[in-house]
PDB file of C-alpha atoms in Angstrom:
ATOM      1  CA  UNK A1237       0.000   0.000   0.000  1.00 40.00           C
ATOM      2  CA  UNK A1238       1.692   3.448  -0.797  1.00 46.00           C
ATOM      3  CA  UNK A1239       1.795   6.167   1.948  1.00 47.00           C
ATOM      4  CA  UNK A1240       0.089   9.523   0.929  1.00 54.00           C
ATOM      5  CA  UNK A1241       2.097  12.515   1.115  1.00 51.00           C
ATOM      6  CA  UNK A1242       0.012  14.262   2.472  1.00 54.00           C
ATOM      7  CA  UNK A1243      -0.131  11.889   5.633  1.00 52.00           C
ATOM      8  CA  UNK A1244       2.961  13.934   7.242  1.00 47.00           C
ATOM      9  CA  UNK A1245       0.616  16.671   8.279  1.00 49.00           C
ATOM     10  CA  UNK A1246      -1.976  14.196   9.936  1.00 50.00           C
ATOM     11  CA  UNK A1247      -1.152  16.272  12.868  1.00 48.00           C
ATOM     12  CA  UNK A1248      -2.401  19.512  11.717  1.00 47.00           C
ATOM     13  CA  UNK A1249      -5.536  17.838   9.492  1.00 53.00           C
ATOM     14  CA  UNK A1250      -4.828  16.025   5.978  1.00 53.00           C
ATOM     15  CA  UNK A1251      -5.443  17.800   3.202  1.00 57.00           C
ATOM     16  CA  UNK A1252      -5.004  14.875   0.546  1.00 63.00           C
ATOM     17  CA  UNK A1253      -7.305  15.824  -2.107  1.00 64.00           C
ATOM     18  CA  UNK A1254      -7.604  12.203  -3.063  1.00 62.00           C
ATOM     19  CA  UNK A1255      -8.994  11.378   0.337  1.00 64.00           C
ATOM     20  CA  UNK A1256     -11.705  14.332   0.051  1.00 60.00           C
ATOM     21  CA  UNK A1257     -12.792  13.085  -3.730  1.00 59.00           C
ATOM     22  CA  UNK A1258     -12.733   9.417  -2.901  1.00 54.00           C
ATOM     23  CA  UNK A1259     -15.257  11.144   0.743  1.00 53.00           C
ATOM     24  CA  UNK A1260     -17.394  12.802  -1.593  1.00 58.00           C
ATOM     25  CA  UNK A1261     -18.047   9.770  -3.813  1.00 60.00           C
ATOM     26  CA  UNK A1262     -19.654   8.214  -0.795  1.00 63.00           C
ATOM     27  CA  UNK A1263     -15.996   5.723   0.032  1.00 63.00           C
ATOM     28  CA  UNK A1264     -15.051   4.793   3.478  1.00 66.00           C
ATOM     29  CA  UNK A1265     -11.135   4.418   2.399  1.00 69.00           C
ATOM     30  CA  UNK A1266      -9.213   6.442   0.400  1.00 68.00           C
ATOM     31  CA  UNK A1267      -8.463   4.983  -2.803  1.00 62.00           C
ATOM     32  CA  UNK A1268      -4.817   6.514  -3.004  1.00 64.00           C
ATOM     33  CA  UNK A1269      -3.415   6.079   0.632  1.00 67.00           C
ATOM     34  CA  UNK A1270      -5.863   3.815   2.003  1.00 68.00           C
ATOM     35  CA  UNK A1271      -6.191   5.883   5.340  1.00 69.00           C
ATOM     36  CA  UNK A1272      -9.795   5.636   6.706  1.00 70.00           C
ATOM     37  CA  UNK A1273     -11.613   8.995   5.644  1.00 62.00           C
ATOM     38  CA  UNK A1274     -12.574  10.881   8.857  1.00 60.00           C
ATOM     39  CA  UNK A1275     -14.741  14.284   8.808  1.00 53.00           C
ATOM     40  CA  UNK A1276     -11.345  15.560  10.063  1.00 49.00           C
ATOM     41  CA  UNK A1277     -10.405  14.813   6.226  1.00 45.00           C
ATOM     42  CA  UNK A1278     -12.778  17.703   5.089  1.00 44.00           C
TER      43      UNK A1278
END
């Protein structure tokens, strides 16, 4: 499974855009880093 870059600032709030599109198409797990998506995604 590949890490998301974006997953280095989990501390601050992820800003992966891949997590928020794969969100708003109704997924429970991003399709790029395979973190769980969280409100704290958005």
């Amino acid at each position: 499974m590949r890490t998301c870059g974006f997953l280095a600032s989990a501390q601050s709030g992820p800003k992966c855009p891949l997590c928020m599109n794969a969100n708003k198409a109704g997924a429970t797990v991003c399709g790029s880093c395979g973190r769980d998506l969280q409100p704290a995604h958005l």
